[in-house]
């Protein structure tokens, strides 16, 4: 009898593995559902840029980046927990695993809130008082939630969209009778070092502007 009861008992390690499997399954479901929302946010950013509303475009891309980073961080955390749980000395890492699972549950709840449906996403395009309040709430909620690296990636994506739109709508005029290359030489391509220096300078300027905006708010 005693042996039968002990064999049916679920160990702490078994419980942790089961909890991780449940979190992984839920994360996979969220990844599929949130892709629809992030795709629409990208479209909204393009539409806003086309209308000249850079602020709304940036907000849409920031929210998209935040959602993607939540999914990515949770995925990485679960991978790390799986490695810990498979450790032979599970008792030594049990507290870390339990704490990690608790954090994972909190982040999954955050992701669930982010998936409020496309109705919330469409408010990014609206221009009434309710929509403006909603956009302000989103902006304030994102403040401090994203790293400088995330913010830089968002602004790089926005600039790429701007160049894409400008390239599609603006073509340089060529003077009648002009011969390409006559009288002037094309600028030499920039070296990787020069491009990297420009990138670092842009990042510093963006960080400064974000700091000023945060202090003013």
Coordinates of C-alpha atoms in Angstrom, one line a residue:
X1 CA 0.0 0.0 0.0
X2 CA 2.7 2.4 1.0
X3 CA 4.7 1.8 -2.1
X4 CA 1.6 2.4 -4.3
X5 CA 0.9 5.8 -2.6
X6 CA 4.5 6.9 -3.0
X7 CA 4.6 6.0 -6.7
X8 CA 1.5 8.1 -7.4
X9 CA 2.8 11.1 -5.6
X10 CA 3.8 14.0 -7.9
X11 CA 7.2 15.4 -7.2
X12 CA 8.1 19.1 -7.1
X13 CA 10.1 18.6 -10.3
X14 CA 7.1 16.9 -12.0
X15 CA 4.9 19.8 -11.0
X16 CA 7.4 22.4 -12.3
X17 CA 7.6 20.6 -15.6
X18 CA 3.8 20.5 -15.9
X19 CA 3.6 24.2 -15.1
X20 CA 6.2 25.0 -17.7
X21 CA 4.4 23.0 -20.3
X22 CA 1.1 24.9 -19.5
X23 CA 2.9 28.2 -19.8
X24 CA 4.6 27.2 -23.1
X25 CA 1.3 26.1 -24.6
X26 CA -0.3 29.4 -23.6
X27 CA 2.6 31.4 -24.9
X28 CA 2.3 29.6 -28.3
X29 CA -1.4 30.4 -28.4
X30 CA -0.7 34.1 -27.7
X31 CA 2.1 34.2 -30.3
X32 CA -0.4 33.2 -33.0
X33 CA -3.1 35.6 -31.9
X34 CA -0.9 38.6 -31.3
X35 CA 0.7 38.3 -34.8
X36 CA -2.6 39.6 -36.3
X37 CA -2.5 42.6 -34.0
X38 CA 1.1 43.5 -34.6
X39 CA 0.6 43.2 -38.3
X40 CA -2.3 45.7 -38.1
X41 CA -0.1 48.1 -36.0
X42 CA 2.5 48.1 -38.7
X43 CA -0.1 48.9 -41.3
X44 CA -1.4 51.7 -39.0
X45 CA 2.1 53.2 -38.7
X46 CA 2.4 53.3 -42.5
X47 CA -1.1 54.9 -42.8
X48 CA -0.3 57.5 -40.2
X49 CA 3.1 58.4 -41.8
X50 CA 1.3 58.8 -45.2
X51 CA -1.0 61.3 -43.5
X52 CA 2.0 63.1 -41.9
X53 CA 1.1 62.0 -38.4
X54 CA 4.5 60.8 -37.2
X55 CA 3.6 60.8 -33.5
X56 CA 0.8 58.2 -34.0
X57 CA 3.0 56.1 -36.3
X58 CA 5.7 56.0 -33.6
X59 CA 3.2 55.1 -30.9
X60 CA 1.8 52.2 -33.0
X61 CA 5.4 50.9 -33.6
X62 CA 6.3 51.3 -29.9
X63 CA 3.3 49.3 -28.8
X64 CA 4.1 46.6 -31.4
X65 CA 7.7 46.4 -30.2
X66 CA 6.6 46.1 -26.6
X67 CA 4.2 43.2 -27.4
X68 CA 6.9 41.4 -29.4
X69 CA 9.5 41.9 -26.6
X70 CA 7.1 40.5 -24.0
X71 CA 6.7 37.3 -26.1
X72 CA 10.4 37.0 -26.8
X73 CA 11.4 37.5 -23.1
X74 CA 8.9 35.0 -21.9
X75 CA 10.0 32.5 -24.5
X76 CA 13.6 32.9 -23.4
X77 CA 12.7 32.6 -19.7
X78 CA 10.8 29.4 -20.3
X79 CA 13.8 28.0 -22.2
X80 CA 16.1 28.8 -19.3
X81 CA 13.7 27.3 -16.7
X82 CA 13.5 24.1 -18.7
X83 CA 17.3 23.8 -18.5
X84 CA 17.2 24.4 -14.8
X85 CA 14.4 21.9 -14.2
X86 CA 16.3 19.2 -16.2
X87 CA 19.2 19.7 -13.8
X88 CA 20.2 16.6 -11.8
X89 CA 20.3 18.7 -8.7
X90 CA 16.8 20.0 -9.0
X91 CA 16.6 20.7 -5.3
X92 CA 19.4 23.3 -5.6
X93 CA 17.4 25.3 -8.2
X94 CA 13.9 24.7 -7.1
X95 CA 13.4 28.2 -5.6
X96 CA 14.7 29.8 -8.7
X97 CA 12.3 27.7 -10.9
X98 CA 9.3 28.5 -8.7
X99 CA 10.1 32.2 -8.7
X100 CA 10.6 32.1 -12.5
X101 CA 7.3 30.4 -13.0
X102 CA 5.6 33.1 -10.9
X103 CA 7.2 35.8 -13.0
X104 CA 6.1 33.9 -16.2
X105 CA 2.5 33.9 -15.0
X106 CA 2.6 37.6 -14.5
X107 CA 4.1 38.3 -17.9
X108 CA 1.5 36.0 -19.6
X109 CA -1.2 38.0 -17.8
X110 CA 0.4 41.2 -19.3
X111 CA 0.4 39.7 -22.8
X112 CA -3.3 38.7 -22.3
X113 CA -4.1 42.3 -21.5
X114 CA -2.3 43.4 -24.7
X115 CA -4.5 41.2 -26.8
X116 CA -7.6 43.3 -26.2
X117 CA -8.6 42.7 -29.8
X118 CA -8.3 44.8 -32.9
X119 CA -10.9 47.3 -31.6
X120 CA -8.3 48.8 -29.3
X121 CA -5.7 48.8 -32.1
X122 CA -8.1 50.7 -34.4
X123 CA -8.3 53.5 -31.8
X124 CA -4.8 54.4 -32.8
X125 CA -6.2 55.8 -36.1
X126 CA -9.2 57.6 -34.6
X127 CA -9.1 61.3 -34.0
X128 CA -11.8 61.9 -31.3
X129 CA -11.5 62.7 -27.7
X130 CA -11.9 59.1 -26.5
X131 CA -9.2 57.9 -28.9
X132 CA -6.8 60.7 -27.8
X133 CA -7.3 59.7 -24.2
X134 CA -6.7 56.0 -25.1
X135 CA -3.5 57.0 -27.1
X136 CA -2.2 59.0 -24.1
X137 CA -2.8 56.1 -21.8
X138 CA -0.9 53.8 -24.1
X139 CA 2.0 56.2 -24.3
X140 CA 2.2 56.6 -20.5
X141 CA 1.9 52.9 -20.0
X142 CA 4.9 52.3 -22.4
X143 CA 7.0 54.9 -20.7
X144 CA 9.8 53.1 -18.8
X145 CA 8.7 49.7 -20.0
X146 CA 11.0 49.5 -23.0
X147 CA 14.8 49.6 -23.1
X148 CA 16.8 52.2 -25.0
X149 CA 17.7 49.4 -27.4
X150 CA 14.0 48.7 -28.0
X151 CA 13.2 52.4 -28.5
X152 CA 16.1 52.7 -31.0
X153 CA 14.9 49.7 -33.0
X154 CA 11.4 51.3 -33.1
X155 CA 12.8 54.6 -34.4
X156 CA 15.0 52.8 -37.0
X157 CA 11.9 51.0 -38.2
X158 CA 10.0 54.3 -38.4
X159 CA 12.9 56.0 -40.4
X160 CA 12.9 53.0 -42.7
X161 CA 9.2 53.4 -43.3
X162 CA 9.7 57.1 -44.0
X163 CA 12.4 56.4 -46.6
X164 CA 10.2 53.8 -48.2
X165 CA 7.3 56.3 -48.5
X166 CA 9.6 59.0 -49.8
X167 CA 11.1 56.7 -52.4
X168 CA 7.6 55.7 -53.6
X169 CA 6.3 59.2 -53.9
X170 CA 9.3 61.5 -54.7
X171 CA 11.6 61.1 -57.7
X172 CA 14.4 63.7 -58.4
X173 CA 13.9 65.9 -61.4
X174 CA 16.6 65.6 -64.1
X175 CA 17.4 68.8 -65.9
X176 CA 16.7 68.6 -69.7
X177 CA 19.8 67.8 -71.6
X178 CA 21.8 66.9 -68.5
X179 CA 24.3 64.1 -68.7
X180 CA 24.4 61.9 -65.6
X181 CA 27.7 62.2 -63.9
X182 CA 28.8 65.3 -65.8
X183 CA 30.4 68.0 -63.7
X184 CA 30.0 66.2 -60.4
X185 CA 31.2 63.0 -58.8
X186 CA 29.0 60.8 -56.6
X187 CA 29.8 60.8 -52.9
X188 CA 32.0 58.0 -51.8
X189 CA 30.2 55.3 -49.9
X190 CA 30.6 55.6 -46.1
X191 CA 32.7 53.1 -44.3
X192 CA 31.3 50.7 -41.8
X193 CA 33.1 52.7 -39.0
X194 CA 31.4 55.9 -40.2
X195 CA 28.0 54.3 -40.4
X196 CA 28.5 52.8 -36.9
X197 CA 29.6 56.3 -35.5
X198 CA 26.5 57.9 -37.0
X199 CA 24.3 55.1 -35.5
X200 CA 25.8 55.7 -32.0
X201 CA 25.3 59.4 -32.4
X202 CA 21.6 59.0 -33.3
X203 CA 21.1 56.7 -30.3
X204 CA 22.7 59.3 -28.0
X205 CA 20.5 62.0 -29.4
X206 CA 17.3 59.9 -29.2
X207 CA 18.2 59.0 -25.5
X208 CA 18.6 62.7 -24.8
X209 CA 15.3 63.6 -26.4
X210 CA 13.5 60.8 -24.5
X211 CA 15.0 62.0 -21.2
X212 CA 13.9 65.6 -21.9
X213 CA 10.4 64.4 -22.8
X214 CA 10.1 62.2 -19.7
X215 CA 11.2 65.1 -17.4
X216 CA 8.7 67.5 -19.1
X217 CA 5.8 65.0 -18.7

